[in-house]
């Protein structure tokens, strides 16, 4: 599993962010970093919009995704706009965190990447009523969409066994594959298991299993 | 940098001159809508409302607001307020796509590349012969009848001596991403800065933001046309967090980096067409953009 590294201090974080985001201010509060201010949404080099944001970054970053809120009131706090009732934004499903916030990520990776993508998508949706990069279905459906892309099947039982395999013992090539194909792992899904095992956390796997077992 | 001159420059960019091509289009649009409504309802009163009438229009976000009022005894559009609204809707629907708002009928047209793409028509009926107070029908809410007075609203804002600050406050809310009803924002400016009209533009803006930052709990506004009957507090309450946060961040920004970080520079202004091109290009080219989810 991914390891955690020493978090920067407040001044280091300010220096990291300031040049690119001069209207974001960094403070430390209750053991978290809090980044607040006016977030510029970039489409390549062009600033196309602004949102007022508040981002809470815990010491577990990047394995623990920061909690971001849009404070200006522009985005309705409804599931269809991918905002929770308390205003927290849902940038991606937890199981996909590794794609957008790999282990080497800095806070700039987060701001330039998934947070910018999210707000860009909201601006695009306001204009055109559509999600430019697509969207995941709510809850269980969204988790299953991703796993179906990984596994090539939308069978939730296979998905759950895959997830169990991710957090279990190191898989062996001679094991029968979890997917029920009857093939040995090395001839079936072994590579996919190995590829993902190092990238996702146990918490993310357990959360996905929980979502898939909801009725 | 001379701050007052800078703010005046920002204001001049956002303010339409009388012969601005966009204003010409706007006036033509009014004529078009007026002709349609007069054909359908001879003798109806059509007036500019909103920012055009109040002299607070800004370039970055503007639309055309028109009042469509029937005399008290005029039944050509129907007896009830709801019938009047429906009749006006029907007349306009022959020429536009009409979307119902609470008090207005929104006419959608034009391409997404236009700076403004809608006209709001507010149907109503004068309460009596003096053509002052009107009743409007409110769609989709419990209290379906609203009493208001267009002249009172226009005079409160246009004659406040604060239209320049109102324009900058509207611009600030728009570029900061703060969702607030324009009318409520205008009233806040008038209420907070009423005692400070003689101060400079920058001083007035700072006082405004400081009030939003420090007096959140006490913030309140009344509708001057119907202070007892029209409760604006639910609308204001929805916007308080954004106004407070935005004001706090803006004051911090000014202290740390100066005014240009708030309103930008002339060089940083980009045409809407460039902005839209960038949005469309990025949407096409971004590989593996994040797909939002929610539990």
Short mmCIF file of C-alpha atoms in Angstrom, two decimals:
data_model
loop_
_atom_site.label_atom_id
_atom_site.label_comp_id
_atom_site.label_asym_id
_atom_site.label_seq_id
_atom_site.Cartn_x
_atom_site.Cartn_y
_atom_site.Cartn_z
CA UNK A 1 0.00 0.00 0.00
CA UNK A 2 1.06 3.65 -0.49
CA UNK A 3 3.09 5.28 2.28
CA UNK A 4 2.62 8.66 3.99
CA UNK A 5 5.24 11.37 4.01
CA UNK A 6 6.02 14.35 6.22
CA UNK A 7 3.47 17.13 5.59
CA UNK A 8 4.78 20.63 4.74
CA UNK A 9 4.40 23.44 7.27
CA UNK A 10 2.04 26.34 6.64
CA UNK A 11 4.68 28.63 5.17
CA UNK A 12 5.90 25.94 2.79
CA UNK A 13 2.35 25.35 1.65
CA UNK A 14 1.75 29.07 1.17
CA UNK A 15 4.89 29.40 -0.94
CA UNK A 16 3.89 26.39 -3.00
CA UNK A 17 0.43 27.78 -3.76
CA UNK A 18 0.86 31.54 -3.85
CA UNK A 19 2.35 32.09 -7.28
CA UNK A 20 -0.22 30.07 -9.11
CA UNK A 21 -3.18 30.89 -6.85
CA UNK A 22 -2.59 34.35 -5.41
CA UNK A 23 -6.13 34.62 -4.07
CA UNK A 24 -6.02 31.41 -2.05
CA UNK A 25 -5.01 31.86 1.59
CA UNK A 26 -3.61 29.09 3.75
CA UNK A 27 -4.12 28.65 7.49
CA UNK A 28 -3.75 25.85 9.97
CA UNK A 29 -6.76 24.92 12.05
CA UNK A 30 -7.36 21.91 14.32
CA UNK A 31 -4.51 19.93 12.78
CA UNK A 32 -5.66 20.58 9.22
CA UNK A 33 -4.60 23.03 6.58
CA UNK A 34 -7.44 25.25 5.43
CA UNK A 35 -7.17 26.85 2.02
CA UNK A 36 -9.72 29.58 1.39
CA UNK A 37 -10.38 32.11 -1.29
CA UNK A 38 -11.18 32.68 -4.91
CA UNK A 39 -10.29 29.71 -7.07
CA UNK A 40 -9.55 30.43 -10.75
CA UNK A 41 -10.81 27.76 -13.12
CA UNK A 42 -8.36 27.26 -15.96
CA UNK A 43 -8.94 25.87 -19.40
CA UNK A 44 -5.30 25.34 -20.37
CA UNK A 45 -3.82 28.81 -19.82
CA UNK A 46 -7.08 30.77 -19.90
CA UNK A 47 -8.93 31.58 -16.68
CA UNK A 48 -12.56 30.98 -17.58
CA UNK A 49 -14.31 31.26 -14.24
CA UNK A 50 -13.96 31.72 -10.49
CA UNK A 51 -15.48 29.99 -7.48
CA UNK A 52 -15.22 30.78 -3.79
CA UNK A 53 -13.79 27.72 -2.08
CA UNK A 54 -12.76 26.32 1.23
CA UNK A 55 -10.50 23.24 1.22
CA UNK A 56 -9.56 21.20 4.30
CA UNK A 57 -6.36 19.22 3.84
CA UNK A 58 -5.61 16.59 6.47
CA UNK A 59 -2.23 15.09 7.35
CA UNK A 60 -3.13 11.97 5.38
CA UNK A 61 -2.87 13.80 2.05
CA UNK A 62 -2.72 12.58 -0.70
CA UNK A 63 -4.03 9.20 0.41
CA UNK A 64 -6.87 11.03 2.12
CA UNK A 65 -8.67 13.31 -0.32
CA UNK A 66 -9.11 16.89 0.89
CA UNK A 67 -12.64 18.04 1.64
CA UNK A 68 -13.60 20.98 -0.56
CA UNK A 69 -16.67 23.20 -0.32
CA UNK A 70 -17.99 25.81 -2.72
CA UNK A 71 -18.96 28.74 -0.53
CA UNK A 72 -20.36 31.26 -3.00
CA UNK A 73 -23.67 29.45 -3.37
CA UNK A 74 -23.42 28.98 -7.12
CA UNK A 75 -23.68 25.22 -7.20
CA UNK A 76 -26.93 23.73 -5.86
CA UNK A 77 -26.23 21.31 -3.03
CA UNK A 78 -27.83 18.30 -4.66
CA UNK A 79 -26.56 14.88 -5.68
CA UNK A 80 -27.17 15.57 -9.36
CA UNK A 81 -24.61 18.39 -9.16
CA UNK A 82 -22.26 16.15 -7.16
CA UNK A 83 -22.46 18.19 -3.97
CA UNK A 84 -23.38 16.81 -0.57
CA UNK A 85 -25.96 18.51 1.62
CA UNK A 86 -23.25 20.05 3.81
CA UNK A 87 -21.66 21.64 0.74
CA UNK A 88 -18.79 19.15 0.40
CA UNK A 89 -17.90 18.48 -3.21
CA UNK A 90 -17.57 15.02 -4.66
CA UNK A 91 -14.73 15.24 -7.15
CA UNK A 92 -14.41 11.51 -7.91
CA UNK A 93 -15.33 8.17 -6.43
CA UNK A 94 -12.85 7.13 -3.69
CA UNK A 95 -11.69 4.07 -5.58
CA UNK A 96 -10.45 6.34 -8.38
CA UNK A 97 -8.48 8.61 -6.09
CA UNK A 98 -5.21 6.98 -7.12
CA UNK A 99 -5.63 8.13 -10.75
CA UNK A 100 -6.06 11.78 -9.83
CA UNK A 101 -4.03 11.98 -6.60
CA UNK A 102 -1.18 9.49 -6.84
CA UNK A 103 1.25 9.04 -4.01
CA UNK A 104 3.64 11.68 -5.35
CA UNK A 105 0.96 14.41 -5.43
CA UNK A 106 1.44 17.82 -3.92
CA UNK A 107 -1.40 20.15 -3.09
CA UNK A 108 -0.81 21.79 -6.47
CA UNK A 109 -1.53 18.45 -8.13
CA UNK A 110 -4.89 18.50 -6.38
CA UNK A 111 -5.69 22.12 -7.21
CA UNK A 112 -4.51 21.95 -10.84
CA UNK A 113 -6.03 18.53 -11.43
CA UNK A 114 -9.20 17.20 -9.85
CA UNK A 115 -10.36 20.44 -8.23
CA UNK A 116 -9.91 22.39 -11.46
CA UNK A 117 -11.60 19.58 -13.45
CA UNK A 118 -14.52 19.61 -11.05
CA UNK A 119 -15.15 23.34 -11.24
CA UNK A 120 -14.55 23.38 -14.97
CA UNK A 121 -17.20 20.68 -15.27
CA UNK A 122 -19.62 22.77 -13.22
CA UNK A 123 -19.01 25.83 -15.41
CA UNK A 124 -19.50 23.70 -18.50
CA UNK A 125 -22.67 22.18 -17.04
CA UNK A 126 -24.07 25.66 -16.27
CA UNK A 127 -23.48 26.63 -19.88
CA UNK A 128 -24.42 23.47 -21.76
CA UNK A 129 -26.31 21.21 -19.33
CA UNK A 130 -23.80 18.41 -19.84
CA UNK A 131 -20.70 17.01 -18.10
CA UNK A 132 -17.64 17.48 -20.30
CA UNK A 133 -15.71 14.47 -18.97
CA UNK A 134 -18.77 12.40 -18.13
CA UNK A 135 -19.99 11.67 -14.61
CA UNK A 136 -20.31 8.66 -12.40
CA UNK A 137 -23.72 7.39 -11.37
CA UNK A 138 -24.74 7.99 -7.79
CA UNK A 139 -23.61 5.67 -5.04
CA UNK A 140 -23.30 2.01 -5.87
CA UNK A 141 -23.89 2.57 -9.58
CA UNK A 142 -20.89 4.85 -9.87
CA UNK A 143 -18.60 2.45 -8.03
CA UNK A 144 -19.75 -0.40 -10.25
CA UNK A 145 -19.22 1.68 -13.42
CA UNK A 146 -15.56 2.08 -12.57
CA UNK A 147 -15.06 -1.55 -11.61
CA UNK A 148 -16.77 -2.70 -14.78
CA UNK A 149 -14.21 -0.68 -16.75
CA UNK A 150 -11.38 -2.35 -14.84
CA UNK A 151 -12.72 -5.89 -14.94
CA UNK A 152 -14.62 -6.04 -18.18
CA UNK A 153 -17.74 -7.29 -16.40
CA UNK A 154 -20.55 -5.56 -14.54
CA UNK A 155 -21.21 -8.51 -12.24
CA UNK A 156 -21.17 -7.05 -8.70
CA UNK A 157 -20.23 -10.42 -7.18
CA UNK A 158 -17.10 -10.54 -9.32
CA UNK A 159 -16.40 -6.93 -8.34
CA UNK A 160 -16.68 -7.75 -4.63
CA UNK A 161 -14.39 -10.74 -4.98
CA UNK A 162 -11.93 -8.57 -6.86
CA UNK A 163 -11.99 -6.03 -4.05
CA UNK A 164 -11.47 -8.75 -1.44
CA UNK A 165 -8.55 -9.97 -3.49
CA UNK A 166 -7.06 -6.47 -3.49
CA UNK A 167 -6.82 -6.35 0.26
CA UNK A 168 -6.06 -10.00 0.91
CA UNK A 169 -2.80 -11.93 0.74
CA UNK A 170 -0.45 -11.37 -2.18
CA UNK A 171 -2.19 -13.22 -5.03
CA UNK A 172 -0.46 -16.19 -6.64
CA UNK A 173 -0.52 -16.88 -10.34
CA UNK A 174 -1.65 -20.46 -9.90
CA UNK A 175 -4.78 -19.55 -7.95
CA UNK A 176 -8.09 -19.86 -9.70
CA UNK A 177 -9.20 -16.39 -10.77
CA UNK A 178 -11.81 -14.71 -8.59
CA UNK A 179 -13.92 -13.88 -11.64
CA UNK A 180 -15.16 -17.46 -11.97
CA UNK A 181 -13.68 -18.02 -15.41
CA UNK A 182 -12.05 -21.25 -14.28
CA UNK A 183 -8.67 -19.97 -15.45
CA UNK A 184 -5.57 -19.53 -13.35
CA UNK A 185 -5.02 -15.97 -12.12
CA UNK A 186 -1.90 -15.54 -14.24
CA UNK A 187 -3.97 -16.21 -17.35
CA UNK A 188 -6.81 -13.98 -16.22
CA UNK A 189 -7.00 -10.94 -13.92
CA UNK A 190 -3.72 -11.19 -12.02
CA UNK A 191 -2.15 -8.14 -13.65
CA UNK A 192 -5.14 -6.00 -12.79
CA UNK A 193 -5.01 -7.06 -9.18
CA UNK A 194 -1.30 -6.38 -8.90
CA UNK A 195 -1.64 -3.02 -10.65
CA UNK A 196 -4.31 -1.77 -8.26
CA UNK A 197 -3.10 -3.29 -4.97
CA UNK A 198 -0.33 -0.73 -4.55
CA UNK A 199 -2.50 2.20 -5.42
CA UNK A 200 -5.64 2.00 -3.32
CA UNK A 201 -5.98 2.07 0.43
CA UNK A 202 -7.76 -0.49 2.57
CA UNK A 203 -10.24 2.23 3.53
CA UNK A 204 -11.08 2.86 -0.11
CA UNK A 205 -11.54 -0.84 -0.78
CA UNK A 206 -13.76 -1.30 2.27
CA UNK A 207 -15.83 1.71 1.27
CA UNK A 208 -16.34 0.24 -2.21
CA UNK A 209 -17.33 -3.15 -0.77
CA UNK A 210 -19.79 -1.39 1.52
CA UNK A 211 -21.30 0.53 -1.40
CA UNK A 212 -21.68 -2.62 -3.50
CA UNK A 213 -23.37 -4.54 -0.72
CA UNK A 214 -26.00 -1.86 -0.16
CA UNK A 215 -29.47 -2.92 -1.29
CA UNK B 1 -1.39 53.01 -8.95
CA UNK B 2 -4.09 55.58 -8.21
CA UNK B 3 -6.84 53.43 -6.70
CA UNK B 4 -9.71 55.78 -7.46
CA UNK B 5 -8.67 56.06 -11.10
CA UNK B 6 -8.25 52.31 -11.32
CA UNK B 7 -11.77 51.74 -9.98
CA UNK B 8 -13.18 54.34 -12.37
CA UNK B 9 -11.43 52.53 -15.22
CA UNK B 10 -12.95 49.22 -14.13
CA UNK B 11 -16.33 50.90 -13.97
CA UNK B 12 -15.99 52.48 -17.38
CA UNK B 13 -15.18 49.11 -18.96
CA UNK B 14 -18.29 47.61 -17.38
CA UNK B 15 -20.63 50.53 -18.15
CA UNK B 16 -22.34 50.79 -21.53
CA UNK B 17 -22.18 54.06 -23.37
CA UNK B 18 -25.50 55.25 -24.78
CA UNK B 19 -24.61 54.23 -28.32
CA UNK B 20 -22.99 50.92 -27.42
CA UNK B 21 -23.91 48.23 -30.00
CA UNK B 22 -25.12 45.93 -27.22
CA UNK B 23 -27.51 48.60 -25.96
CA UNK B 24 -28.76 49.10 -29.49
CA UNK B 25 -29.54 45.39 -29.65
CA UNK B 26 -31.21 45.57 -26.27
CA UNK B 27 -33.49 48.44 -27.33
CA UNK B 28 -34.39 46.62 -30.52
CA UNK B 29 -35.25 43.58 -28.48
CA UNK B 30 -37.54 45.68 -26.30
CA UNK B 31 -39.32 47.01 -29.40
CA UNK B 32 -39.77 43.49 -30.69
CA UNK B 33 -41.28 42.21 -27.45
CA UNK B 34 -43.33 45.37 -27.00
CA UNK B 35 -44.84 45.03 -30.49
CA UNK B 36 -45.77 41.41 -29.83
CA UNK B 37 -47.45 42.29 -26.55
CA UNK B 38 -49.25 45.38 -27.86
CA UNK B 39 -50.57 43.38 -30.78
CA UNK B 40 -51.95 40.83 -28.37
CA UNK B 41 -53.05 43.32 -25.69
CA UNK B 42 -53.70 46.85 -26.97
CA UNK B 43 -53.10 49.53 -24.37
CA UNK B 44 -50.89 47.43 -22.09
CA UNK B 45 -48.07 49.28 -20.29
CA UNK B 46 -44.56 48.11 -21.19
CA UNK B 47 -41.65 49.55 -19.25
CA UNK B 48 -37.99 48.92 -18.69
CA UNK B 49 -37.32 47.38 -15.29
CA UNK B 50 -34.16 45.98 -13.74
CA UNK B 51 -30.68 47.34 -14.19
CA UNK B 52 -31.41 49.28 -17.39
CA UNK B 53 -34.02 51.38 -15.61
CA UNK B 54 -31.90 51.74 -12.49
CA UNK B 55 -28.69 52.73 -14.35
CA UNK B 56 -26.81 49.82 -12.80
CA UNK B 57 -26.28 47.63 -15.85
CA UNK B 58 -22.87 45.99 -16.20
CA UNK B 59 -21.30 44.42 -19.23
CA UNK B 60 -20.19 41.11 -17.74
CA UNK B 61 -23.71 39.97 -16.95
CA UNK B 62 -26.83 41.73 -18.06
CA UNK B 63 -30.24 40.93 -19.38
CA UNK B 64 -33.32 42.81 -20.40
CA UNK B 65 -36.11 43.14 -17.81
CA UNK B 66 -39.50 44.38 -18.98
CA UNK B 67 -42.64 45.04 -16.97
CA UNK B 68 -45.92 44.23 -18.72
CA UNK B 69 -48.70 45.77 -16.64
CA UNK B 70 -52.44 45.84 -17.24
CA UNK B 71 -54.71 48.58 -15.95
CA UNK B 72 -56.83 47.73 -12.96
CA UNK B 73 -60.04 47.43 -14.99
CA UNK B 74 -58.43 45.81 -18.03
CA UNK B 75 -59.66 42.24 -18.41
CA UNK B 76 -58.39 41.49 -21.91
CA UNK B 77 -55.75 39.10 -20.53
CA UNK B 78 -58.07 37.59 -17.95
CA UNK B 79 -59.57 38.24 -14.55
CA UNK B 80 -57.06 36.69 -12.19
CA UNK B 81 -53.34 37.36 -11.95
CA UNK B 82 -52.64 33.78 -12.96
CA UNK B 83 -54.78 34.19 -16.08
CA UNK B 84 -52.90 37.36 -16.97
CA UNK B 85 -49.57 35.58 -16.64
CA UNK B 86 -50.77 32.63 -18.72
CA UNK B 87 -52.13 34.92 -21.44
CA UNK B 88 -48.85 36.80 -21.69
CA UNK B 89 -47.01 33.47 -21.74
CA UNK B 90 -49.19 32.25 -24.61
CA UNK B 91 -48.66 35.44 -26.61
CA UNK B 92 -44.88 35.28 -26.22
CA UNK B 93 -44.62 31.53 -26.79
CA UNK B 94 -45.52 32.02 -30.44
CA UNK B 95 -42.17 33.74 -30.94
CA UNK B 96 -39.86 32.57 -28.14
CA UNK B 97 -39.14 29.63 -25.89
CA UNK B 98 -40.61 30.75 -22.59
CA UNK B 99 -39.39 29.43 -19.23
CA UNK B 100 -41.40 30.22 -16.12
CA UNK B 101 -39.55 31.97 -13.29
CA UNK B 102 -41.18 32.96 -10.02
CA UNK B 103 -42.46 36.35 -11.16
CA UNK B 104 -41.04 36.56 -14.66
CA UNK B 105 -41.39 34.79 -17.96
CA UNK B 106 -37.91 34.18 -19.36
CA UNK B 107 -37.55 34.34 -23.12
CA UNK B 108 -34.66 32.22 -24.35
CA UNK B 109 -33.07 32.86 -27.67
CA UNK B 110 -29.79 33.63 -29.34
CA UNK B 111 -26.61 31.61 -29.41
CA UNK B 112 -24.67 30.60 -26.31
CA UNK B 113 -21.87 32.87 -27.49
CA UNK B 114 -23.90 36.00 -26.81
CA UNK B 115 -23.13 37.81 -23.61
CA UNK B 116 -26.79 37.81 -22.63
CA UNK B 117 -29.29 35.33 -23.91
CA UNK B 118 -32.53 36.14 -22.20
CA UNK B 119 -35.28 38.66 -21.67
CA UNK B 120 -37.43 38.59 -18.53
CA UNK B 121 -41.00 39.81 -18.87
CA UNK B 122 -42.93 40.39 -15.64
CA UNK B 123 -46.71 40.45 -16.12
CA UNK B 124 -48.85 42.22 -13.54
CA UNK B 125 -51.87 44.42 -12.91
CA UNK B 126 -52.05 47.88 -11.38
CA UNK B 127 -53.91 47.84 -8.10
CA UNK B 128 -55.77 51.05 -8.83
CA UNK B 129 -55.98 53.95 -11.26
CA UNK B 130 -52.83 55.76 -10.13
CA UNK B 131 -50.65 53.13 -11.84
CA UNK B 132 -48.26 52.84 -8.93
CA UNK B 133 -48.58 49.63 -6.95
CA UNK B 134 -49.03 46.40 -8.88
CA UNK B 135 -49.92 42.83 -8.11
CA UNK B 136 -47.80 40.09 -9.64
CA UNK B 137 -48.49 36.39 -9.80
CA UNK B 138 -45.77 34.20 -8.27
CA UNK B 139 -45.38 30.83 -9.89
CA UNK B 140 -44.52 27.76 -7.88
CA UNK B 141 -44.57 29.30 -4.38
CA UNK B 142 -47.07 29.25 -1.56
CA UNK B 143 -47.72 32.98 -1.55
CA UNK B 144 -48.83 33.41 -5.15
CA UNK B 145 -49.70 37.12 -5.02
CA UNK B 146 -47.01 39.74 -4.56
CA UNK B 147 -47.52 43.49 -4.27
CA UNK B 148 -44.76 45.74 -5.56
CA UNK B 149 -44.06 49.12 -7.14
CA UNK B 150 -41.67 49.50 -10.05
CA UNK B 151 -41.19 53.25 -9.60
CA UNK B 152 -40.28 52.82 -5.94
CA UNK B 153 -37.70 50.17 -6.80
CA UNK B 154 -36.19 52.18 -9.61
CA UNK B 155 -36.02 55.40 -7.60
CA UNK B 156 -34.57 53.68 -4.52
CA UNK B 157 -31.64 52.42 -6.53
CA UNK B 158 -31.23 54.94 -9.37
CA UNK B 159 -31.54 57.96 -7.10
CA UNK B 160 -29.47 56.52 -4.24
CA UNK B 161 -26.31 58.31 -5.32
CA UNK B 162 -24.59 54.92 -5.14
CA UNK B 163 -25.07 53.41 -8.60
CA UNK B 164 -21.33 53.32 -9.20
CA UNK B 165 -20.74 51.23 -6.06
CA UNK B 166 -23.71 49.05 -6.94
CA UNK B 167 -22.22 48.34 -10.34
CA UNK B 168 -18.86 47.43 -8.82
CA UNK B 169 -20.54 45.29 -6.17
CA UNK B 170 -22.45 43.42 -8.88
CA UNK B 171 -19.24 42.96 -10.85
CA UNK B 172 -17.44 41.76 -7.72
CA UNK B 173 -20.18 39.22 -6.90
CA UNK B 174 -20.13 37.92 -10.47
CA UNK B 175 -16.37 37.49 -10.77
CA UNK B 176 -16.10 36.07 -7.26
CA UNK B 177 -18.70 33.38 -7.88
CA UNK B 178 -21.14 34.66 -5.26
CA UNK B 179 -24.74 33.74 -5.86
CA UNK B 180 -26.96 36.61 -4.70
CA UNK B 181 -30.13 38.13 -6.13
CA UNK B 182 -29.22 41.45 -7.72
CA UNK B 183 -32.04 43.36 -6.06
CA UNK B 184 -30.96 42.21 -2.61
CA UNK B 185 -27.35 43.17 -3.31
CA UNK B 186 -28.47 46.62 -4.49
CA UNK B 187 -30.51 47.15 -1.33
CA UNK B 188 -27.58 46.06 0.84
CA UNK B 189 -25.34 48.63 -0.80
CA UNK B 190 -27.93 51.38 -0.31
CA UNK B 191 -28.53 50.42 3.31
CA UNK B 192 -24.88 50.01 4.34
CA UNK B 193 -23.49 52.99 2.45
CA UNK B 194 -26.37 55.43 2.95
CA UNK B 195 -24.44 57.34 5.65
CA UNK B 196 -21.19 57.25 3.62
CA UNK B 197 -22.09 58.75 0.25
CA UNK B 198 -19.52 61.49 0.48
CA UNK B 199 -16.62 59.06 0.76
CA UNK B 200 -14.43 57.94 -2.13
CA UNK B 201 -15.24 54.88 -4.23
CA UNK B 202 -12.55 52.75 -2.62
CA UNK B 203 -13.59 53.81 0.87
CA UNK B 204 -17.21 52.98 0.15
CA UNK B 205 -16.32 49.55 -1.20
CA UNK B 206 -14.15 48.80 1.80
CA UNK B 207 -16.91 49.86 4.20
CA UNK B 208 -19.33 47.65 2.31
CA UNK B 209 -17.07 44.61 2.51
CA UNK B 210 -16.17 45.23 6.13
CA UNK B 211 -19.85 45.33 6.99
CA UNK B 212 -20.44 42.05 5.15
CA UNK B 213 -17.47 40.52 6.95
CA UNK B 214 -18.25 41.73 10.46
CA UNK B 215 -22.03 42.01 10.72
CA UNK B 216 -23.33 38.83 9.21
CA UNK B 217 -25.91 38.14 11.91
CA UNK B 218 -27.38 41.63 11.70
CA UNK B 219 -27.63 41.78 7.92
CA UNK B 220 -31.18 42.54 6.84
CA UNK B 221 -32.98 44.34 4.04
CA UNK B 222 -36.54 45.50 3.46
CA UNK B 223 -38.40 45.76 0.19
CA UNK B 224 -39.03 49.53 -0.13
CA UNK B 225 -42.13 48.89 -2.24
CA UNK B 226 -43.76 46.65 0.37
CA UNK B 227 -41.69 46.39 3.57
CA UNK B 228 -44.44 44.73 5.61
CA UNK B 229 -45.65 42.35 2.94
CA UNK B 230 -42.54 41.18 1.08
CA UNK B 231 -40.04 39.27 3.15
CA UNK B 232 -36.61 39.39 1.52
CA UNK B 233 -34.85 37.69 4.42
CA UNK B 234 -35.04 34.12 3.03
CA UNK B 235 -33.36 35.37 -0.14
CA UNK B 236 -30.70 37.20 1.84
CA UNK B 237 -30.14 34.29 4.22
CA UNK B 238 -29.29 32.03 1.28
CA UNK B 239 -26.59 34.44 0.15
CA UNK B 240 -25.09 35.35 3.52
CA UNK B 241 -22.38 32.73 3.65
CA UNK B 242 -21.13 33.62 0.18
CA UNK B 243 -21.24 37.36 0.83
CA UNK B 244 -19.45 37.02 4.15
CA UNK B 245 -16.80 34.67 2.80
CA UNK B 246 -16.31 36.70 -0.36
CA UNK B 247 -15.97 39.95 1.53
CA UNK B 248 -13.47 38.43 3.96
CA UNK B 249 -11.33 37.04 1.15
CA UNK B 250 -11.53 40.28 -0.81
CA UNK B 251 -10.31 42.40 2.09
CA UNK B 252 -7.48 39.93 2.67
CA UNK B 253 -6.59 40.08 -1.01
CA UNK B 254 -6.49 43.88 -1.05
CA UNK B 255 -4.27 43.93 2.01
CA UNK B 256 -1.87 41.32 0.64
CA UNK B 257 -1.81 42.13 -3.06
CA UNK B 258 -3.75 45.27 -3.82
CA UNK B 259 -6.92 46.14 -5.70
CA UNK B 260 -5.88 44.77 -9.08
CA UNK B 261 -6.11 41.24 -7.72
CA UNK B 262 -9.79 41.86 -6.96
CA UNK B 263 -11.03 43.32 -10.23
CA UNK B 264 -8.16 42.39 -12.51
CA UNK B 265 -6.38 44.58 -15.01
CA UNK B 266 -7.45 45.79 -18.42
CA UNK B 267 -4.91 43.39 -19.89
CA UNK B 268 -6.45 40.42 -18.11
CA UNK B 269 -9.93 41.01 -19.61
CA UNK B 270 -10.72 38.44 -22.25
CA UNK B 271 -13.51 38.57 -24.78
CA UNK B 272 -16.38 36.15 -24.19
CA UNK B 273 -15.65 34.45 -27.51
CA UNK B 274 -12.09 33.65 -26.39
CA UNK B 275 -13.40 32.35 -23.08
CA UNK B 276 -15.90 30.08 -24.79
CA UNK B 277 -13.32 28.82 -27.28
CA UNK B 278 -11.04 27.92 -24.37
CA UNK B 279 -13.86 26.09 -22.58
CA UNK B 280 -14.83 24.09 -25.64
CA UNK B 281 -11.25 23.28 -26.58
CA UNK B 282 -10.37 22.13 -23.07
CA UNK B 283 -13.48 19.96 -22.86
CA UNK B 284 -12.47 18.21 -26.09
CA UNK B 285 -8.79 17.83 -25.37
CA UNK B 286 -8.60 16.97 -21.67
CA UNK B 287 -7.68 13.33 -21.35
CA UNK B 288 -9.03 11.44 -18.36
CA UNK B 289 -10.68 14.42 -16.68
CA UNK B 290 -12.24 13.53 -13.36
CA UNK B 291 -15.77 12.20 -13.38
CA UNK B 292 -17.66 13.62 -10.40
CA UNK B 293 -19.60 11.22 -8.20
CA UNK B 294 -21.73 11.39 -5.10
CA UNK B 295 -22.78 8.86 -2.52
#
